[in-house]
């Protein structure tokens, strides 16, 4: 499984019509690769919420049970005029290269790392309170907890 950050990608509607096994997430709301690895592990090991493993990653990473809510929270939007930081999850290099040819941008895993503005947005989106802004490890743990508890919702 490949997890990679892409800086300055352009998302067009074409990407959503591909019949390839992949998922694209909004990197600005990713709490490091650990967040995505946990979502993938949950998608593999828990009872599915969706009919697609790749959609399951989106749902799990968003800590939502509804696909529409997951897309609103952590999905990417097509906007040819805007460059975005994204996270691509796919099976292999061949698929990754096909996706990179469409979205452009630059492979840069630093877009998956936490910054102060990302921390604030992640806390807001995932409704995380009572956390020291400087404790990145605790934030990652709390996001992973949110992903895990959707099983009991």
Short mmCIF file of N, CA and C in Angstrom, two decimals:
data_model
loop_
_atom_site.label_atom_id
_atom_site.label_comp_id
_atom_site.label_asym_id
_atom_site.label_seq_id
_atom_site.Cartn_x
_atom_site.Cartn_y
_atom_site.Cartn_z
N UNK A 1 0.85 -1.18 0.00
CA UNK A 1 0.00 0.00 0.00
C UNK A 1 0.89 1.23 0.00
N UNK A 2 0.56 2.19 -0.85
CA UNK A 2 1.33 3.43 -0.94
C UNK A 2 0.50 4.57 -0.36
N UNK A 3 1.12 5.37 0.48
CA UNK A 3 0.52 6.58 1.03
C UNK A 3 1.50 7.70 0.72
N UNK A 4 1.05 8.70 -0.03
CA UNK A 4 1.97 9.76 -0.43
C UNK A 4 1.25 11.11 -0.41
N UNK A 5 1.99 12.14 0.00
CA UNK A 5 1.48 13.50 -0.04
C UNK A 5 1.85 14.16 -1.36
N UNK A 6 0.95 14.97 -1.88
CA UNK A 6 1.19 15.71 -3.11
C UNK A 6 0.89 17.18 -2.85
N UNK A 7 1.87 18.01 -3.14
CA UNK A 7 1.74 19.46 -2.97
C UNK A 7 1.32 20.08 -4.30
N UNK A 8 0.39 21.01 -4.25
CA UNK A 8 -0.06 21.80 -5.41
C UNK A 8 -0.66 20.95 -6.53
N UNK A 9 -1.50 19.99 -6.15
CA UNK A 9 -2.19 19.16 -7.14
C UNK A 9 -3.40 19.92 -7.68
N UNK A 10 -3.76 19.63 -8.91
CA UNK A 10 -4.98 20.18 -9.50
C UNK A 10 -5.97 19.04 -9.69
N UNK A 11 -7.09 19.16 -9.02
CA UNK A 11 -8.10 18.11 -9.05
C UNK A 11 -9.14 18.44 -10.11
N UNK A 12 -9.24 17.56 -11.09
CA UNK A 12 -10.26 17.71 -12.13
C UNK A 12 -11.28 16.58 -11.99
N UNK A 13 -12.42 16.75 -12.63
CA UNK A 13 -13.46 15.71 -12.56
C UNK A 13 -12.97 14.39 -13.15
N UNK A 14 -11.99 14.44 -14.06
CA UNK A 14 -11.47 13.22 -14.69
C UNK A 14 -10.99 12.20 -13.66
N UNK A 15 -10.41 12.69 -12.58
CA UNK A 15 -9.83 11.79 -11.57
C UNK A 15 -10.90 10.90 -10.95
N UNK A 16 -12.13 11.42 -10.85
CA UNK A 16 -13.20 10.67 -10.20
C UNK A 16 -13.84 9.64 -11.13
N UNK A 17 -13.51 9.70 -12.42
CA UNK A 17 -14.06 8.75 -13.39
C UNK A 17 -13.14 7.57 -13.66
N UNK A 18 -11.96 7.59 -13.07
CA UNK A 18 -11.02 6.48 -13.26
C UNK A 18 -11.52 5.22 -12.58
N UNK A 19 -11.31 4.12 -13.19
CA UNK A 19 -11.70 2.83 -12.60
C UNK A 19 -10.45 2.16 -12.01
N UNK A 20 -9.76 2.91 -11.16
CA UNK A 20 -8.54 2.41 -10.54
C UNK A 20 -8.73 2.30 -9.03
N UNK A 21 -8.01 1.40 -8.38
CA UNK A 21 -8.11 1.26 -6.93
C UNK A 21 -7.25 2.30 -6.21
N UNK A 22 -7.89 3.37 -5.74
CA UNK A 22 -7.17 4.43 -5.04
C UNK A 22 -8.16 5.26 -4.24
N UNK A 23 -7.61 6.11 -3.37
CA UNK A 23 -8.39 7.12 -2.65
C UNK A 23 -7.55 8.38 -2.58
N UNK A 24 -8.22 9.53 -2.71
CA UNK A 24 -7.56 10.83 -2.57
C UNK A 24 -8.24 11.58 -1.44
N UNK A 25 -7.43 12.08 -0.51
CA UNK A 25 -7.93 12.78 0.66
C UNK A 25 -7.34 14.18 0.74
N UNK A 26 -8.01 15.05 1.45
CA UNK A 26 -7.54 16.40 1.68
C UNK A 26 -6.39 16.36 2.70
N UNK A 27 -5.18 16.59 2.24
CA UNK A 27 -4.00 16.49 3.12
C UNK A 27 -4.02 17.53 4.23
N UNK A 28 -4.77 18.61 4.05
CA UNK A 28 -4.82 19.65 5.07
C UNK A 28 -5.55 19.19 6.33
N UNK A 29 -6.21 18.03 6.25
CA UNK A 29 -6.92 17.50 7.42
C UNK A 29 -6.41 16.12 7.84
N UNK A 30 -5.21 15.79 7.40
CA UNK A 30 -4.58 14.52 7.75
C UNK A 30 -3.60 14.75 8.90
N UNK A 31 -3.75 13.95 9.94
CA UNK A 31 -2.86 14.05 11.10
C UNK A 31 -1.73 13.04 10.95
N UNK A 32 -0.91 13.23 9.96
CA UNK A 32 0.27 12.42 9.61
C UNK A 32 -0.14 11.08 8.97
N UNK A 33 0.86 10.36 8.49
CA UNK A 33 0.61 9.04 7.88
C UNK A 33 0.00 8.06 8.89
N UNK A 34 0.30 8.26 10.17
CA UNK A 34 -0.27 7.37 11.20
C UNK A 34 -1.80 7.38 11.14
N UNK A 35 -2.38 8.55 10.89
CA UNK A 35 -3.82 8.72 10.76
C UNK A 35 -4.35 7.83 9.63
N UNK A 36 -3.68 7.86 8.49
CA UNK A 36 -4.13 7.10 7.32
C UNK A 36 -3.86 5.61 7.52
N UNK A 37 -2.73 5.27 8.09
CA UNK A 37 -2.43 3.85 8.35
C UNK A 37 -3.48 3.26 9.28
N UNK A 38 -3.88 4.03 10.29
CA UNK A 38 -4.92 3.54 11.21
C UNK A 38 -6.24 3.36 10.46
N UNK A 39 -6.59 4.30 9.61
CA UNK A 39 -7.83 4.18 8.82
C UNK A 39 -7.79 2.96 7.91
N UNK A 40 -6.64 2.72 7.28
CA UNK A 40 -6.49 1.53 6.41
C UNK A 40 -6.63 0.26 7.23
N UNK A 41 -5.98 0.20 8.38
CA UNK A 41 -6.06 -0.99 9.23
C UNK A 41 -7.49 -1.25 9.70
N UNK A 42 -8.21 -0.19 10.03
CA UNK A 42 -9.61 -0.33 10.43
C UNK A 42 -10.45 -0.81 9.25
N UNK A 43 -10.18 -0.27 8.06
CA UNK A 43 -10.92 -0.67 6.86
C UNK A 43 -10.69 -2.15 6.55
N UNK A 44 -9.50 -2.63 6.83
CA UNK A 44 -9.17 -4.04 6.56
C UNK A 44 -9.74 -4.98 7.61
N UNK A 45 -9.82 -4.54 8.86
CA UNK A 45 -10.11 -5.47 9.94
C UNK A 45 -11.52 -5.38 10.53
N UNK A 46 -12.23 -4.33 10.25
CA UNK A 46 -13.56 -4.16 10.85
C UNK A 46 -14.66 -4.44 9.83
N UNK A 47 -15.87 -4.62 10.34
CA UNK A 47 -17.01 -4.84 9.46
C UNK A 47 -17.18 -3.61 8.55
N UNK A 48 -17.30 -3.83 7.25
CA UNK A 48 -17.37 -2.69 6.31
C UNK A 48 -18.61 -1.82 6.52
N UNK A 49 -18.41 -0.53 6.33
CA UNK A 49 -19.50 0.43 6.35
C UNK A 49 -19.96 0.68 4.90
N UNK A 50 -19.03 0.56 3.96
CA UNK A 50 -19.31 0.83 2.55
C UNK A 50 -19.11 -0.44 1.73
N UNK A 51 -19.39 -0.36 0.43
CA UNK A 51 -19.21 -1.51 -0.47
C UNK A 51 -17.85 -1.53 -1.14
N UNK A 52 -17.02 -0.53 -0.89
CA UNK A 52 -15.72 -0.42 -1.54
C UNK A 52 -14.62 -0.22 -0.50
N UNK A 53 -13.56 -1.00 -0.60
CA UNK A 53 -12.43 -0.84 0.32
C UNK A 53 -11.88 0.58 0.25
N UNK A 54 -11.81 1.16 -0.94
CA UNK A 54 -11.23 2.49 -1.11
C UNK A 54 -12.12 3.57 -0.52
N UNK A 55 -13.44 3.40 -0.63
CA UNK A 55 -14.36 4.33 0.02
C UNK A 55 -14.33 4.13 1.53
N UNK A 56 -14.09 2.90 1.95
CA UNK A 56 -13.97 2.59 3.37
C UNK A 56 -12.82 3.39 4.01
N UNK A 57 -11.73 3.55 3.28
CA UNK A 57 -10.60 4.35 3.78
C UNK A 57 -11.05 5.79 4.02
N UNK A 58 -11.78 6.35 3.08
CA UNK A 58 -12.29 7.73 3.23
C UNK A 58 -13.20 7.83 4.45
N UNK A 59 -14.13 6.92 4.57
CA UNK A 59 -15.08 6.94 5.68
C UNK A 59 -14.35 6.80 7.01
N UNK A 60 -13.43 5.85 7.08
CA UNK A 60 -12.69 5.64 8.32
C UNK A 60 -11.80 6.83 8.66
N UNK A 61 -11.09 7.37 7.66
CA UNK A 61 -10.20 8.51 7.92
C UNK A 61 -10.97 9.74 8.39
N UNK A 62 -12.22 9.87 7.96
CA UNK A 62 -13.04 11.01 8.37
C UNK A 62 -13.71 10.80 9.73
N UNK A 63 -13.69 9.55 10.22
CA UNK A 63 -14.37 9.18 11.47
C UNK A 63 -15.88 9.39 11.36
N UNK A 64 -16.40 9.14 10.17
CA UNK A 64 -17.84 9.27 9.90
C UNK A 64 -18.39 7.94 9.42
N UNK A 65 -19.69 7.76 9.59
CA UNK A 65 -20.34 6.56 9.06
C UNK A 65 -21.05 6.84 7.74
N UNK A 66 -21.34 8.08 7.46
CA UNK A 66 -22.05 8.46 6.24
C UNK A 66 -21.03 8.89 5.18
N UNK A 67 -21.14 8.32 3.99
CA UNK A 67 -20.21 8.64 2.91
C UNK A 67 -20.28 10.12 2.56
N UNK A 68 -21.48 10.68 2.49
CA UNK A 68 -21.62 12.11 2.12
C UNK A 68 -20.92 13.01 3.13
N UNK A 69 -21.04 12.69 4.41
CA UNK A 69 -20.34 13.47 5.44
C UNK A 69 -18.83 13.30 5.32
N UNK A 70 -18.39 12.08 5.04
CA UNK A 70 -16.96 11.82 4.90
C UNK A 70 -16.38 12.63 3.75
N UNK A 71 -17.10 12.67 2.63
CA UNK A 71 -16.63 13.44 1.47
C UNK A 71 -16.54 14.92 1.82
N UNK A 72 -17.55 15.44 2.51
CA UNK A 72 -17.53 16.86 2.90
C UNK A 72 -16.35 17.17 3.82
N UNK A 73 -16.05 16.25 4.72
CA UNK A 73 -15.02 16.50 5.72
C UNK A 73 -13.61 16.36 5.16
N UNK A 74 -13.31 15.24 4.52
CA UNK A 74 -11.91 14.96 4.18
C UNK A 74 -11.71 14.63 2.70
N UNK A 75 -12.79 14.63 1.93
CA UNK A 75 -12.67 14.38 0.50
C UNK A 75 -12.09 15.59 -0.22
N UNK A 76 -11.65 15.38 -1.45
CA UNK A 76 -11.14 16.50 -2.25
C UNK A 76 -12.23 16.92 -3.23
N UNK A 77 -12.20 18.19 -3.58
CA UNK A 77 -13.19 18.75 -4.51
C UNK A 77 -12.49 19.05 -5.83
N UNK A 78 -13.22 18.88 -6.92
CA UNK A 78 -12.63 19.22 -8.22
C UNK A 78 -12.72 20.73 -8.42
N UNK A 79 -11.59 21.33 -8.72
CA UNK A 79 -11.49 22.77 -8.98
C UNK A 79 -10.21 22.99 -9.76
N UNK A 80 -10.35 23.11 -11.08
CA UNK A 80 -9.18 23.23 -11.95
C UNK A 80 -8.41 24.53 -11.73
N UNK A 81 -9.03 25.49 -11.07
CA UNK A 81 -8.39 26.78 -10.86
C UNK A 81 -7.57 26.81 -9.57
N UNK A 82 -7.76 25.85 -8.71
CA UNK A 82 -7.13 25.87 -7.40
C UNK A 82 -6.15 24.71 -7.24
N UNK A 83 -5.02 24.98 -6.65
CA UNK A 83 -4.06 23.94 -6.31
C UNK A 83 -4.32 23.50 -4.88
N UNK A 84 -4.21 22.19 -4.66
CA UNK A 84 -4.51 21.62 -3.35
C UNK A 84 -3.41 20.68 -2.91
N UNK A 85 -3.31 20.53 -1.60
CA UNK A 85 -2.44 19.51 -1.03
C UNK A 85 -3.31 18.28 -0.80
N UNK A 86 -2.87 17.15 -1.33
CA UNK A 86 -3.67 15.94 -1.23
C UNK A 86 -2.85 14.77 -0.70
N UNK A 87 -3.55 13.75 -0.30
CA UNK A 87 -2.95 12.48 0.10
C UNK A 87 -3.52 11.42 -0.83
N UNK A 88 -2.64 10.69 -1.50
CA UNK A 88 -3.07 9.59 -2.36
C UNK A 88 -2.76 8.28 -1.65
N UNK A 89 -3.75 7.40 -1.62
CA UNK A 89 -3.58 6.05 -1.12
C UNK A 89 -3.89 5.11 -2.28
N UNK A 90 -2.94 4.26 -2.64
CA UNK A 90 -3.15 3.35 -3.76
C UNK A 90 -2.34 2.07 -3.57
N UNK A 91 -2.56 1.13 -4.49
CA UNK A 91 -1.95 -0.19 -4.35
C UNK A 91 -0.49 -0.27 -4.78
N UNK A 92 -0.13 0.49 -5.85
CA UNK A 92 1.21 0.30 -6.40
C UNK A 92 1.71 1.54 -7.15
N UNK A 93 2.97 1.50 -7.56
CA UNK A 93 3.61 2.62 -8.25
C UNK A 93 2.95 2.93 -9.60
N UNK A 94 2.51 1.89 -10.29
CA UNK A 94 1.88 2.10 -11.60
C UNK A 94 0.62 2.97 -11.46
N UNK A 95 -0.21 2.65 -10.50
CA UNK A 95 -1.42 3.45 -10.26
C UNK A 95 -1.04 4.85 -9.80
N UNK A 96 -0.07 4.94 -8.90
CA UNK A 96 0.38 6.25 -8.43
C UNK A 96 0.83 7.11 -9.59
N UNK A 97 1.62 6.57 -10.51
CA UNK A 97 2.11 7.34 -11.65
C UNK A 97 0.97 7.80 -12.55
N UNK A 98 -0.04 6.96 -12.75
CA UNK A 98 -1.21 7.37 -13.55
C UNK A 98 -1.92 8.54 -12.88
N UNK A 99 -2.07 8.46 -11.57
CA UNK A 99 -2.73 9.54 -10.82
C UNK A 99 -1.91 10.82 -10.86
N UNK A 100 -0.59 10.69 -10.71
CA UNK A 100 0.28 11.87 -10.73
C UNK A 100 0.23 12.56 -12.09
N UNK A 101 0.10 11.80 -13.16
CA UNK A 101 -0.01 12.40 -14.50
C UNK A 101 -1.27 13.24 -14.63
N UNK A 102 -2.30 12.90 -13.89
CA UNK A 102 -3.55 13.65 -13.96
C UNK A 102 -3.54 14.85 -13.02
N UNK A 103 -3.10 14.66 -11.78
CA UNK A 103 -3.19 15.75 -10.80
C UNK A 103 -1.99 16.68 -10.81
N UNK A 104 -0.88 16.23 -11.37
CA UNK A 104 0.32 17.07 -11.37
C UNK A 104 0.82 17.29 -9.96
N UNK A 105 1.36 18.45 -9.71
CA UNK A 105 1.88 18.75 -8.39
C UNK A 105 3.21 18.06 -8.16
N UNK A 106 3.62 18.08 -6.92
CA UNK A 106 4.94 17.56 -6.53
C UNK A 106 4.78 16.59 -5.36
N UNK A 107 5.37 15.40 -5.47
CA UNK A 107 5.35 14.46 -4.36
C UNK A 107 6.09 15.10 -3.19
N UNK A 108 5.40 15.24 -2.07
CA UNK A 108 5.96 15.93 -0.91
C UNK A 108 5.20 15.48 0.34
N UNK A 109 5.77 14.51 1.02
CA UNK A 109 5.11 13.97 2.22
C UNK A 109 5.01 14.99 3.36
N UNK A 110 5.70 16.09 3.26
CA UNK A 110 5.61 17.09 4.32
C UNK A 110 4.20 17.67 4.43
N UNK A 111 3.39 17.57 3.37
CA UNK A 111 2.01 18.08 3.44
C UNK A 111 1.15 17.21 4.37
N UNK A 112 1.66 16.04 4.72
CA UNK A 112 0.93 15.17 5.65
C UNK A 112 1.31 15.43 7.10
N UNK A 113 2.40 16.15 7.31
CA UNK A 113 2.85 16.46 8.68
C UNK A 113 1.98 17.56 9.29
N UNK A 114 2.02 17.65 10.60
CA UNK A 114 1.21 18.64 11.30
C UNK A 114 1.87 20.01 11.32
N UNK A 115 1.05 21.02 11.13
CA UNK A 115 1.44 22.43 11.30
C UNK A 115 0.44 23.03 12.28
N UNK A 116 0.70 24.22 12.75
CA UNK A 116 -0.21 24.83 13.72
C UNK A 116 -1.60 25.04 13.12
N UNK A 117 -1.66 25.49 11.86
CA UNK A 117 -2.98 25.70 11.25
C UNK A 117 -3.71 24.38 11.02
N UNK A 118 -2.97 23.32 10.65
CA UNK A 118 -3.60 22.01 10.49
C UNK A 118 -4.12 21.50 11.82
N UNK A 119 -3.36 21.69 12.88
CA UNK A 119 -3.78 21.23 14.21
C UNK A 119 -5.11 21.87 14.58
N UNK A 120 -5.23 23.17 14.38
CA UNK A 120 -6.48 23.87 14.70
C UNK A 120 -7.64 23.34 13.87
N UNK A 121 -7.42 23.15 12.57
CA UNK A 121 -8.49 22.65 11.70
C UNK A 121 -8.88 21.22 12.06
N UNK A 122 -7.90 20.38 12.34
CA UNK A 122 -8.18 18.99 12.70
C UNK A 122 -8.97 18.94 14.01
N UNK A 123 -8.58 19.75 14.99
CA UNK A 123 -9.30 19.78 16.26
C UNK A 123 -10.75 20.21 16.05
N UNK A 124 -10.96 21.17 15.18
CA UNK A 124 -12.32 21.66 14.90
C UNK A 124 -13.14 20.59 14.16
N UNK A 125 -12.58 20.04 13.09
CA UNK A 125 -13.30 19.06 12.26
C UNK A 125 -13.63 17.79 13.04
N UNK A 126 -12.69 17.31 13.84
CA UNK A 126 -12.90 16.08 14.59
C UNK A 126 -13.45 16.32 15.99
N UNK A 127 -13.76 17.57 16.30
CA UNK A 127 -14.35 17.95 17.59
C UNK A 127 -13.50 17.45 18.76
N UNK A 128 -12.24 17.82 18.73
CA UNK A 128 -11.29 17.42 19.77
C UNK A 128 -11.06 18.62 20.68
N UNK A 129 -11.36 18.44 21.95
CA UNK A 129 -11.23 19.53 22.93
C UNK A 129 -10.27 19.13 24.04
N UNK A 130 -9.79 20.14 24.76
CA UNK A 130 -8.97 19.88 25.93
C UNK A 130 -7.62 19.28 25.62
N UNK A 131 -7.01 19.75 24.55
CA UNK A 131 -5.73 19.20 24.12
C UNK A 131 -4.72 20.32 23.97
N UNK A 132 -3.54 20.13 24.50
CA UNK A 132 -2.45 21.09 24.35
C UNK A 132 -2.05 21.16 22.88
N UNK A 133 -2.01 22.37 22.33
CA UNK A 133 -1.70 22.56 20.90
C UNK A 133 -0.33 22.03 20.51
N UNK A 134 0.58 21.94 21.45
CA UNK A 134 1.94 21.51 21.13
C UNK A 134 2.13 20.00 21.21
N UNK A 135 1.11 19.27 21.64
CA UNK A 135 1.25 17.83 21.80
C UNK A 135 0.70 17.10 20.58
N UNK A 136 1.54 16.95 19.56
CA UNK A 136 1.14 16.33 18.30
C UNK A 136 0.78 14.86 18.48
N UNK A 137 1.54 14.15 19.32
CA UNK A 137 1.27 12.73 19.53
C UNK A 137 -0.12 12.50 20.11
N UNK A 138 -0.52 13.34 21.05
CA UNK A 138 -1.86 13.21 21.63
C UNK A 138 -2.94 13.51 20.60
N UNK A 139 -2.70 14.48 19.74
CA UNK A 139 -3.68 14.80 18.69
C UNK A 139 -3.85 13.60 17.76
N UNK A 140 -2.76 12.99 17.34
CA UNK A 140 -2.82 11.83 16.46
C UNK A 140 -3.59 10.69 17.15
N UNK A 141 -3.30 10.47 18.42
CA UNK A 141 -4.00 9.42 19.18
C UNK A 141 -5.50 9.70 19.25
N UNK A 142 -5.85 10.96 19.48
CA UNK A 142 -7.28 11.32 19.57
C UNK A 142 -7.99 11.13 18.24
N UNK A 143 -7.34 11.48 17.13
CA UNK A 143 -7.94 11.25 15.81
C UNK A 143 -8.13 9.76 15.59
N UNK A 144 -7.13 8.97 15.93
CA UNK A 144 -7.23 7.51 15.78
C UNK A 144 -8.34 6.94 16.67
N UNK A 145 -8.52 7.50 17.85
CA UNK A 145 -9.62 7.08 18.72
C UNK A 145 -10.96 7.38 18.07
N UNK A 146 -11.08 8.56 17.46
CA UNK A 146 -12.32 8.94 16.77
C UNK A 146 -12.63 7.94 15.66
N UNK A 147 -11.59 7.51 14.94
CA UNK A 147 -11.77 6.52 13.89
C UNK A 147 -12.25 5.20 14.48
N UNK A 148 -11.65 4.79 15.59
CA UNK A 148 -11.97 3.51 16.20
C UNK A 148 -13.39 3.48 16.76
N UNK A 149 -13.86 4.58 17.31
CA UNK A 149 -15.18 4.54 17.97
C UNK A 149 -16.34 4.60 16.99
N UNK A 150 -16.11 4.80 15.71
CA UNK A 150 -17.26 4.76 14.80
C UNK A 150 -17.88 3.36 14.76
N UNK A 151 -17.15 2.37 15.24
CA UNK A 151 -17.70 1.02 15.34
C UNK A 151 -18.89 0.96 16.28
N UNK A 152 -18.90 1.78 17.31
CA UNK A 152 -19.96 1.71 18.31
C UNK A 152 -21.02 2.78 18.12
N UNK A 153 -20.89 3.56 17.10
CA UNK A 153 -21.87 4.62 16.85
C UNK A 153 -23.11 4.07 16.17
#
